[in-house]
mmCIF file of C-alpha atoms in Angstrom:
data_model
loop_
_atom_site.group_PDB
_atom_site.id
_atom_site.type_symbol
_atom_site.label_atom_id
_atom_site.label_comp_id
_atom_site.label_asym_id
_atom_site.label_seq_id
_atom_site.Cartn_x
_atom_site.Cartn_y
_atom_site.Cartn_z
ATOM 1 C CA UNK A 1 91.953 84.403 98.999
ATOM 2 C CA UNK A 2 94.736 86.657 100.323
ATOM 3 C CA UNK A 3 97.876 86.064 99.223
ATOM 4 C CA UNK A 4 100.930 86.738 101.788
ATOM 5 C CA UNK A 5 104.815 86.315 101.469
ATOM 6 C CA UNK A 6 105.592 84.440 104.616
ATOM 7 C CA UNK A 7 108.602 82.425 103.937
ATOM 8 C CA UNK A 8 108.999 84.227 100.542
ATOM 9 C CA UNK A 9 105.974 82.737 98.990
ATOM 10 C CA UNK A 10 106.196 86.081 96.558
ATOM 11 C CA UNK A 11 109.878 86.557 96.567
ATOM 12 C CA UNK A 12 110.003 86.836 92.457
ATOM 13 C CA UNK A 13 111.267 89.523 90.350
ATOM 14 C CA UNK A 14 107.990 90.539 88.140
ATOM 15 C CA UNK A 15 109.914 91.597 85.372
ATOM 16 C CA UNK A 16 109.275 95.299 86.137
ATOM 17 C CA UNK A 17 111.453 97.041 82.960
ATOM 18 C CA UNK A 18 113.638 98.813 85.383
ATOM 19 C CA UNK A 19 117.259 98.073 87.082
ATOM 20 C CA UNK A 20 120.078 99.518 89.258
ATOM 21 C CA UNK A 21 120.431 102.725 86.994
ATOM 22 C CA UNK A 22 116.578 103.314 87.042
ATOM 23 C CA UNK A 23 116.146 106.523 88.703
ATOM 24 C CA UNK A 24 112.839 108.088 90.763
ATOM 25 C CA UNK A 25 112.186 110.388 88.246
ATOM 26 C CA UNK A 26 111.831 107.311 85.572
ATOM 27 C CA UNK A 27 109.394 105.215 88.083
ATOM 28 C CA UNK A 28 106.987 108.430 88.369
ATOM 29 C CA UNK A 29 107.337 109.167 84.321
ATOM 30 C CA UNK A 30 103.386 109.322 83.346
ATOM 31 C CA UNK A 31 101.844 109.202 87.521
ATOM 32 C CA UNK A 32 99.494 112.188 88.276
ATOM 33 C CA UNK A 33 99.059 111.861 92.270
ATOM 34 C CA UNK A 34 96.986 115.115 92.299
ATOM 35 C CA UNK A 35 95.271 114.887 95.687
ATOM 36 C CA UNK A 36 97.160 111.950 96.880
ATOM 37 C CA UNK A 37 98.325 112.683 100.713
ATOM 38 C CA UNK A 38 102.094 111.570 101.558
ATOM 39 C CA UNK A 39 104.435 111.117 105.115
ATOM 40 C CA UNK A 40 107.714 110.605 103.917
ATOM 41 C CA UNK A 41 109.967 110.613 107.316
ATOM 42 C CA UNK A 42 113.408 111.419 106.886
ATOM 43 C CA UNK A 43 111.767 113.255 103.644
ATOM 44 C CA UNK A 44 114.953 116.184 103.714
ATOM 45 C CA UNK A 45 117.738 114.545 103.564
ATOM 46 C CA UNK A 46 119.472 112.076 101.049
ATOM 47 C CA UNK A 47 117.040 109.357 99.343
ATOM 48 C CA UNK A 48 113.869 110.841 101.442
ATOM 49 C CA UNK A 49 114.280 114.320 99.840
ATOM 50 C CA UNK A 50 114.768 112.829 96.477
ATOM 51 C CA UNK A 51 111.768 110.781 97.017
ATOM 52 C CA UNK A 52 109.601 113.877 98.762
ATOM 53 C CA UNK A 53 110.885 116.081 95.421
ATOM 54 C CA UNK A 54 109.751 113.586 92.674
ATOM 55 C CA UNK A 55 106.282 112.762 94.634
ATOM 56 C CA UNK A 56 105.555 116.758 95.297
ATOM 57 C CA UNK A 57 106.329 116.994 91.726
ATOM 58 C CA UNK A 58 103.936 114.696 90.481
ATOM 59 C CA UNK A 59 101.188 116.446 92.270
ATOM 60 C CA UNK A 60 101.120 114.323 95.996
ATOM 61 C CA UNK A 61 100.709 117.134 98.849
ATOM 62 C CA UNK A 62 104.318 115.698 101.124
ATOM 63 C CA UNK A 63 104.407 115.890 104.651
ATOM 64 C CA UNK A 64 107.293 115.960 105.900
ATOM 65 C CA UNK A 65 108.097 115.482 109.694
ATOM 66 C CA UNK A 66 111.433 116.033 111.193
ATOM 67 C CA UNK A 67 113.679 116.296 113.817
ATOM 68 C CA UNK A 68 115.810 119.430 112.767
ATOM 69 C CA UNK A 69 112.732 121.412 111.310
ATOM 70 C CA UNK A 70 115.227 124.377 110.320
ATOM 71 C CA UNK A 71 117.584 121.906 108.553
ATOM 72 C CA UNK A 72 114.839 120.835 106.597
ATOM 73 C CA UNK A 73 113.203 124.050 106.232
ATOM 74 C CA UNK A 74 116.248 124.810 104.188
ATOM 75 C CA UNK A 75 116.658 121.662 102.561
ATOM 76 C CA UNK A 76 113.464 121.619 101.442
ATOM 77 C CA UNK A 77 113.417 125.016 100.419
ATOM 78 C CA UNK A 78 111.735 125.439 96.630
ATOM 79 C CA UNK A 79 109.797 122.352 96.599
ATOM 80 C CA UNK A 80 106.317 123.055 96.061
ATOM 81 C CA UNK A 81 103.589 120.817 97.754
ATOM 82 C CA UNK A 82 105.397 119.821 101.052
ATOM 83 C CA UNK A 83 104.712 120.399 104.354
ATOM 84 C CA UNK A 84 106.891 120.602 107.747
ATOM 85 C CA UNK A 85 106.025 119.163 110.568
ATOM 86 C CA UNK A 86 108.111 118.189 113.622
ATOM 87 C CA UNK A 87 108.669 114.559 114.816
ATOM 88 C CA UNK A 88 111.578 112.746 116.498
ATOM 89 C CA UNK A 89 111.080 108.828 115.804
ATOM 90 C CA UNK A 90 113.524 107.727 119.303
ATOM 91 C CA UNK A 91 110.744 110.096 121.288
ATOM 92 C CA UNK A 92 106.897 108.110 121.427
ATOM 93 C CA UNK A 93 105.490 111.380 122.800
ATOM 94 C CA UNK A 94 106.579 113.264 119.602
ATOM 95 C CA UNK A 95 105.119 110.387 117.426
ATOM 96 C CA UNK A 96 102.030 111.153 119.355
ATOM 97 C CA UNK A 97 102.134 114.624 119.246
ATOM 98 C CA UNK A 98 102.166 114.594 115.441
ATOM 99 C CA UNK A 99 100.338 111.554 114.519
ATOM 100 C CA UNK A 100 96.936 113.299 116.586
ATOM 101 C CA UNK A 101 97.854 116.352 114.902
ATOM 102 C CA UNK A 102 97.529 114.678 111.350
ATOM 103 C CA UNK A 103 94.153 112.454 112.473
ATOM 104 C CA UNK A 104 92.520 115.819 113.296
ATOM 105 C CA UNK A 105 92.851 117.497 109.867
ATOM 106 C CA UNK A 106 90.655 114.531 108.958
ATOM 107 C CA UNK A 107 92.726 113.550 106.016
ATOM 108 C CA UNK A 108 93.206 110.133 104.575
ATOM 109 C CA UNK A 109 97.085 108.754 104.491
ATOM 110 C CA UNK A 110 97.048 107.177 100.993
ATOM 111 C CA UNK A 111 101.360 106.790 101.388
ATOM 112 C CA UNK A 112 102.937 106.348 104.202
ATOM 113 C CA UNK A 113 106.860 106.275 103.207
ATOM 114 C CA UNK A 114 109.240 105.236 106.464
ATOM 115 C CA UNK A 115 112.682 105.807 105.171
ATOM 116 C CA UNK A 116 114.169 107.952 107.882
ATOM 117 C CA UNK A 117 116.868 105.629 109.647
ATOM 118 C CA UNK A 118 120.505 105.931 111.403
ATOM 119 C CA UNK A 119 123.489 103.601 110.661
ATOM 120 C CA UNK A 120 126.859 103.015 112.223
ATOM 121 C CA UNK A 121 126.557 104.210 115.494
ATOM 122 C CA UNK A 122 127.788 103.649 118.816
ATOM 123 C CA UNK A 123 126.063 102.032 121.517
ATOM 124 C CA UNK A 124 122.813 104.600 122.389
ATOM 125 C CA UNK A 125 119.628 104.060 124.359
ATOM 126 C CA UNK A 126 116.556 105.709 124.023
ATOM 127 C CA UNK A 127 115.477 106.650 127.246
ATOM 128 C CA UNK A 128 113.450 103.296 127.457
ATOM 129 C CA UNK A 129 116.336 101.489 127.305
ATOM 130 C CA UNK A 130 115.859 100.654 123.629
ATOM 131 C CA UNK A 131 119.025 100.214 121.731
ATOM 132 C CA UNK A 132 119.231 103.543 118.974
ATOM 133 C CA UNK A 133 119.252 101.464 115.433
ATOM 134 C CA UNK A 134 116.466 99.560 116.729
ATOM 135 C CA UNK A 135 114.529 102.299 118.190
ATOM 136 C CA UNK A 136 114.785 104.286 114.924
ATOM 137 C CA UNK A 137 115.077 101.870 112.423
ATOM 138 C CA UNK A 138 112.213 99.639 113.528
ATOM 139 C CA UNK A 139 110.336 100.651 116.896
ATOM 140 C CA UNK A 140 109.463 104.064 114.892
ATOM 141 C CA UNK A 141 108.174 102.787 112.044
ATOM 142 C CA UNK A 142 105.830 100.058 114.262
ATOM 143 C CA UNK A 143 104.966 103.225 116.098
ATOM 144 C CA UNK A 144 103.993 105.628 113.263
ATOM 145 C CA UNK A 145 102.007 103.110 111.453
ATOM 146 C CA UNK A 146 100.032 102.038 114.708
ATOM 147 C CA UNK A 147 99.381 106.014 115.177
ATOM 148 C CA UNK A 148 98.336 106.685 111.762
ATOM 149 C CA UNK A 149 96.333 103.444 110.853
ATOM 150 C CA UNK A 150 92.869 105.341 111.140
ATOM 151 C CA UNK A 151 94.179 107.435 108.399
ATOM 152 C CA UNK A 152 95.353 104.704 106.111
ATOM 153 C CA UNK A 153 92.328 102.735 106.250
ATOM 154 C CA UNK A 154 90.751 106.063 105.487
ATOM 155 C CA UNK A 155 92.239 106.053 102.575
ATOM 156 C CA UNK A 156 90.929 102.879 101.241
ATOM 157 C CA UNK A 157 93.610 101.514 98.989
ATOM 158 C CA UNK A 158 97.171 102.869 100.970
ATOM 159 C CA UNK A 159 100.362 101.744 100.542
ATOM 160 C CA UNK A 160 103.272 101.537 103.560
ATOM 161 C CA UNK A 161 106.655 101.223 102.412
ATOM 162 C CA UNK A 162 109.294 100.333 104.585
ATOM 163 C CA UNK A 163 112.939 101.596 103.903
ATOM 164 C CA UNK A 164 115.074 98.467 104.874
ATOM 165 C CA UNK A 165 118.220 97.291 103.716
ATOM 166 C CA UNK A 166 120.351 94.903 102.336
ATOM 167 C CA UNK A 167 121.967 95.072 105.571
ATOM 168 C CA UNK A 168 119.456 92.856 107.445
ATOM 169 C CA UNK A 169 122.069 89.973 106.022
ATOM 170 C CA UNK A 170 124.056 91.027 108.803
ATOM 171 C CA UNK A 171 122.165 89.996 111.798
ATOM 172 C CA UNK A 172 118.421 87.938 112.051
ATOM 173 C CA UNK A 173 116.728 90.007 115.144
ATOM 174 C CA UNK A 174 117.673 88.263 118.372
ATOM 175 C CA UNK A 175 114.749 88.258 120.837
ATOM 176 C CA UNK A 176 116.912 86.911 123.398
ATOM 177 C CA UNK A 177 119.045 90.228 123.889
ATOM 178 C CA UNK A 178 117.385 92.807 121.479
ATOM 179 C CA UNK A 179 118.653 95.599 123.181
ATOM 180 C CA UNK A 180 121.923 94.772 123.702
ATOM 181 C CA UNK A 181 122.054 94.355 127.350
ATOM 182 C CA UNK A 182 124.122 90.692 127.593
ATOM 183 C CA UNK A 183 126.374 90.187 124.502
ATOM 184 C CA UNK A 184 128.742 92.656 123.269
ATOM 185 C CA UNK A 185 127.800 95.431 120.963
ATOM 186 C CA UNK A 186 128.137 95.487 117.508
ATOM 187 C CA UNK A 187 127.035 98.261 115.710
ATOM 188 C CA UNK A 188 127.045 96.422 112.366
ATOM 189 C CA UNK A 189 124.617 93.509 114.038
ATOM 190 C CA UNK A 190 122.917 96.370 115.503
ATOM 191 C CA UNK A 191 121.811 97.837 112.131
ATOM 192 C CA UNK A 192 121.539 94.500 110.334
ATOM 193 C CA UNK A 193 118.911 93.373 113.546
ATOM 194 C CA UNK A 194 117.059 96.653 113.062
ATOM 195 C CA UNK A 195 116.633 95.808 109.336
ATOM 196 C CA UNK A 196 115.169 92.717 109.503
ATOM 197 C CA UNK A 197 113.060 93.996 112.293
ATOM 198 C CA UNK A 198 111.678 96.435 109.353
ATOM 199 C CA UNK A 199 111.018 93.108 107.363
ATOM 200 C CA UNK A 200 109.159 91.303 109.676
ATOM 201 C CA UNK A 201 107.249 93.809 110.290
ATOM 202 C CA UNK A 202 106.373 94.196 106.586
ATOM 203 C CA UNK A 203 104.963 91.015 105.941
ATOM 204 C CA UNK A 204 103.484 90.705 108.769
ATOM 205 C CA UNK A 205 101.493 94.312 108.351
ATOM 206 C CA UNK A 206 100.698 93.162 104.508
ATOM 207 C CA UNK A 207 99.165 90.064 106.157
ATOM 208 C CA UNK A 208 96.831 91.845 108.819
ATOM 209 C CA UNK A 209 96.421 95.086 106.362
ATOM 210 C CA UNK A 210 94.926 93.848 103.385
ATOM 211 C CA UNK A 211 90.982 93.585 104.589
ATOM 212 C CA UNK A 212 91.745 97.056 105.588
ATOM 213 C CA UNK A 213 92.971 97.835 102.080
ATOM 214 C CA UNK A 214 96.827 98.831 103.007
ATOM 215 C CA UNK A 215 99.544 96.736 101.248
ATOM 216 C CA UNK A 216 103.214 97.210 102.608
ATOM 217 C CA UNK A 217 106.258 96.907 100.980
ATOM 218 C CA UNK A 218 110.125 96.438 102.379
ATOM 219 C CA UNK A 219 113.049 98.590 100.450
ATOM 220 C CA UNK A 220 116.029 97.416 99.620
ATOM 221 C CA UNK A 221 117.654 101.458 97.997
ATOM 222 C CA UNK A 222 121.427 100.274 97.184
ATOM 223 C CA UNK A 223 124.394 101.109 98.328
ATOM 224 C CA UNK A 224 124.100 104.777 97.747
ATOM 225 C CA UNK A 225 127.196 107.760 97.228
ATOM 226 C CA UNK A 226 126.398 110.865 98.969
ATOM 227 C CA UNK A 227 124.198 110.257 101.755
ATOM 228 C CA UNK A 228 124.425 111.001 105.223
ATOM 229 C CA UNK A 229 124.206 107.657 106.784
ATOM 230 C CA UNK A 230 127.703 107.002 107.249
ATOM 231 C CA UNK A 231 128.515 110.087 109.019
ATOM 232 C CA UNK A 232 129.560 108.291 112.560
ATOM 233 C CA UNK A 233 131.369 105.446 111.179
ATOM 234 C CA UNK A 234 134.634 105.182 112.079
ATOM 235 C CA UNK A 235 137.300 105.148 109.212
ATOM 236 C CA UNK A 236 138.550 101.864 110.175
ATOM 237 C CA UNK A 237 135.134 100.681 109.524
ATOM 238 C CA UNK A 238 134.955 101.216 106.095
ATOM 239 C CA UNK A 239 138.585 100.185 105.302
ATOM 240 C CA UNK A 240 137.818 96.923 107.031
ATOM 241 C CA UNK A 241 134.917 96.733 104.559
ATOM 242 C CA UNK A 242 137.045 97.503 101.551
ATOM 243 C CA UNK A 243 135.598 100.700 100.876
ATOM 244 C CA UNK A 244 138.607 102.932 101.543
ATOM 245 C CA UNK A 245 142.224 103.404 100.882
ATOM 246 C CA UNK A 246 144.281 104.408 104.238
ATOM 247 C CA UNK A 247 143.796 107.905 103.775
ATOM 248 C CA UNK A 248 139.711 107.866 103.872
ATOM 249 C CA UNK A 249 139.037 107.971 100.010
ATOM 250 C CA UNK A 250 136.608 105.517 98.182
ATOM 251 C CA UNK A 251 138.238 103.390 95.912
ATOM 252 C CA UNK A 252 137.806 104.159 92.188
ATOM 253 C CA UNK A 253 136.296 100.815 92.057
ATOM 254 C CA UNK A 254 133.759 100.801 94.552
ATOM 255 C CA UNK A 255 132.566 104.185 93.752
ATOM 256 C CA UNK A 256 131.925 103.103 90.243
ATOM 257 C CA UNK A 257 129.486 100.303 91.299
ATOM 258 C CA UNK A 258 127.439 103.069 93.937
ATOM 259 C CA UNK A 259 124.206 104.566 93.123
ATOM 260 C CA UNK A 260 123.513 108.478 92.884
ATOM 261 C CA UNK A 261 120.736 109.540 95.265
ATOM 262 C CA UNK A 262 118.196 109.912 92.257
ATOM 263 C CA UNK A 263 118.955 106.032 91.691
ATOM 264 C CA UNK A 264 118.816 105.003 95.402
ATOM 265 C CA UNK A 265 115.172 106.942 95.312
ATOM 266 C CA UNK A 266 113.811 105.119 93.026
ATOM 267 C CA UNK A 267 112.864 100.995 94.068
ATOM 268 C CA UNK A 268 111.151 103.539 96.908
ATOM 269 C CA UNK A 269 108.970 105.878 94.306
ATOM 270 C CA UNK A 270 108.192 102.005 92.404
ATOM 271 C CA UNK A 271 106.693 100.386 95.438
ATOM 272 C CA UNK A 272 104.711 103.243 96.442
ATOM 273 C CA UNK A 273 103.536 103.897 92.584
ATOM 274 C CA UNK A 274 103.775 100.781 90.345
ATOM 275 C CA UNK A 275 100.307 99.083 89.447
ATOM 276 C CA UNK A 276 102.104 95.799 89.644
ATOM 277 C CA UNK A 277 102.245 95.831 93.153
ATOM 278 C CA UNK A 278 97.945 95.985 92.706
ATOM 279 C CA UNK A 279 97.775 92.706 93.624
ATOM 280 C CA UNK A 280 101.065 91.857 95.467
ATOM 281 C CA UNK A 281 102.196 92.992 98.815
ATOM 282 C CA UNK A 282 104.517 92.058 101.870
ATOM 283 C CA UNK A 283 107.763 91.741 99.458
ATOM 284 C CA UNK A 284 111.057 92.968 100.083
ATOM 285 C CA UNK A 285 112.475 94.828 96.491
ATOM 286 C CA UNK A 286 115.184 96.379 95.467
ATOM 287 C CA UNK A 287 116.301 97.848 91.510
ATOM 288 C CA UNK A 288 112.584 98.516 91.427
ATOM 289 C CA UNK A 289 111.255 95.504 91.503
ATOM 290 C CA UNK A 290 110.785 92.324 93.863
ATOM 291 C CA UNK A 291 114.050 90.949 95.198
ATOM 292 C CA UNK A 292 115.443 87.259 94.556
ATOM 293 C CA UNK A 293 115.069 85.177 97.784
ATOM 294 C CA UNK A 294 118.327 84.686 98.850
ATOM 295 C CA UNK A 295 118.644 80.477 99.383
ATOM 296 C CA UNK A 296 122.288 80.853 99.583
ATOM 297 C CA UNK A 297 122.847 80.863 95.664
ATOM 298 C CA UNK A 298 123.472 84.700 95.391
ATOM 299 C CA UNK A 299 127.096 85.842 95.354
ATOM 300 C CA UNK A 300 127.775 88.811 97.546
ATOM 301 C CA UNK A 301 131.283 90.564 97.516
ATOM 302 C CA UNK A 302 132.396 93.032 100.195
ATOM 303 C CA UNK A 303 134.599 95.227 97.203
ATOM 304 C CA UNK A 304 131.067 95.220 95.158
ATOM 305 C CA UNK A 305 128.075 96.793 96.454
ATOM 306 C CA UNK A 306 126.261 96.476 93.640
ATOM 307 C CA UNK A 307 126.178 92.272 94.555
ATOM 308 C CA UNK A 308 124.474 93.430 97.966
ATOM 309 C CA UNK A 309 121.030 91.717 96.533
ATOM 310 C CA UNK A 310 118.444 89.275 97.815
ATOM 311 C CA UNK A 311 116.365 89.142 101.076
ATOM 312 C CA UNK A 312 117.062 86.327 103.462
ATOM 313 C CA UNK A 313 114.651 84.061 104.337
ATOM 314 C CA UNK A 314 114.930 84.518 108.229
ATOM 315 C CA UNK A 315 113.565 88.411 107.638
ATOM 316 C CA UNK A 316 110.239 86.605 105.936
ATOM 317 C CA UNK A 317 110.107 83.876 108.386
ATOM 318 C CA UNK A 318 106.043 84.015 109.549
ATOM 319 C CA UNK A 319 106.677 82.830 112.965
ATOM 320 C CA UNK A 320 109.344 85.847 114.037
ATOM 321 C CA UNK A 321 107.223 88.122 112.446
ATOM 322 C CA UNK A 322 104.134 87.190 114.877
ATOM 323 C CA UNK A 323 106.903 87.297 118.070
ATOM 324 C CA UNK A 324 108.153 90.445 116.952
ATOM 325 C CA UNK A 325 104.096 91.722 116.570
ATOM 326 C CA UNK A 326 103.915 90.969 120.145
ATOM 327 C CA UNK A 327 107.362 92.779 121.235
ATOM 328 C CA UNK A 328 106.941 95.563 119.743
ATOM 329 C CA UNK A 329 103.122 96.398 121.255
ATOM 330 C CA UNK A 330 105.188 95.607 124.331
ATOM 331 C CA UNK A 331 108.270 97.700 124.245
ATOM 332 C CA UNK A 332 105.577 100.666 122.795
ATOM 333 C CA UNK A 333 102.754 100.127 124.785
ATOM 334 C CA UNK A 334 100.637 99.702 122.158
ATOM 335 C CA UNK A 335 97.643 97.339 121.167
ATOM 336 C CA UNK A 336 98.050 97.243 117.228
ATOM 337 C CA UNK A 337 95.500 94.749 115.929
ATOM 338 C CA UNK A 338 95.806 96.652 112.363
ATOM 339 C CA UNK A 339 92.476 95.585 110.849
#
């Protein structure tokens, strides 16, 4: 009998031996992937190069595709085991292009790692009229996995793992206005709306995957020093948020309670690795391991990101997660029975 975690019917820690400070390198300690295949998107930059370093390392052949192939030529430069390829997630014609491109080398997918995303940004449209956070953080990932599903069954025993957030607190995904086009915009219910998009989806792909043989998995990496994803906000943003003094510097405090990028990398490396996810799919995790379902009796503080923990029941919820199904062939044009 297959097991799914609608509602959060799995939501509970498994006792994995790791925590916030765990890095990637730890998870992978003792994991030959010799002859493994691996997408990571977003796999130069912050958390995704981390995460395309310490699976090249351990013997995976990385594909990387990307937007800005010379940025991450360079970025990526000295990393045995990868390779380049071009792809631009807000562009279904470049998913295309490179998902056919991968499906004729005949290979089988075994990991397919979605952690490229955008955060904090104004009010963008794709030229479908799909909101930007939503288009990238979600519609992308829906897209790729649809593409590349031949592949993963290929592989018979893959693993998808979503990149979410914590931030999917900040908004459920309103099917009403999805896009934006009647209420105000918000870039902070923008991103939080993308993010639970990404769990939906999640469970919902665990649920229709697992005759198929592919288990998925939603990441939760921490609130993370160093990346890039912050680079639009506004200043005022993060003072509002308690982040900043007036002159743009992270408070002593806060920074003490971030992650390094090695750290954020590594609930990522766990769910795409760790044997006790055999049996176990469709979970949202976080500190390498499976998140707390979040009934209302976790205490989150805007000074501490380190209390940014839990997944909300709304992002598991299976009804949304069958709507959503049905939206998102919809706003991609694509009939994704995934079995």
């Amino acid at each position: 009998m297959r097991q799914v975690n609608f509602q959060g019917a799995l939501q509970h820690p498994l006792g994995s031996g790791f925590n916030a400070t765990t890095t990637a390198t730890d998870v992978i300690n003792g994991f030959d992937l010799t002859g493994k295949i691996v997408i990571v998107t977003g796999g130069n930059a912050g958390i995704g190069l981390e995460t395309t370093r310490v699976l090249a390392a351990a013997g995976a052949t990385v594909i990387v595709p990307a937007r800005d192939t010379e940025k991450a030529r360079h970025n990526l430069q000295g990393i045995a085991n990868v390779e380049l390829e071009t792809m631009d997630l807000v562009d279904p014609e470049s998913i295309d292009t490179f998902a056919n491109r991968f499906l004729a080398s005949g290979r089988p997918l075994h990991l397919l790692i979605n952690n490229a995303g955008i955060m904090w940004v104004p009010l963008r449209r794709d030229r479908r009229g799909i909101e930007s956070q939503l288009a990238t953080n979600y519609l992308g990932q829906f897209h790729v996995v649809a593409r590349l599903w031949p592949a993963l069954k290929q592989a018979q025993g893959a693993r998808v793992v979503n990149v979410s957030s914590f931030g999917h607190q900040m908004a459920p995904f309103n099917f009403e206005d999805p896009n934006f086009e009647h209420r105000e915009y918000h870039t902070l219910q923008g991103y939080g709306q993308s993010k639970t998009a990404s769990n939906l989806f999640t469970v919902a792909l665990d649920q229709r995957g697992q005759a198929a043989g592919v288990r998925a998995y939603a990441v939760h990496p921490g609130s993370i020093n160093g990346t890039e994803l912050g680079r639009e906000a506004p200043l005022e943003l993060f003072q509002q948020m308690g982040f900043c003094d007036a002159q743009g510097n992270i408070l002593p405090e806060v920074a003490a309670t971030l992650k390094t990028i090695p750290q954020g990398a590594a609930t990522t490396v766990w769910c795409a690795t760790s044997p006790l996810l055999d049996t176990i799919g469709g979970v949202y995790c976080e500190d390498a391991d499976v998140a707390e379902l979040d009934k209302g009796q976790l205490e989150h503080r805007s000074d501490d990101p380190s209390t940014a923990r839990g997944v909300q029941p709304y992002s598991l919820d299976e009804t949304s997660a069958q709507r959503l199904w049905t939206l998102s062939e919809q706003l991609t044009g694509i009939s994704f029975a995934a079995n």
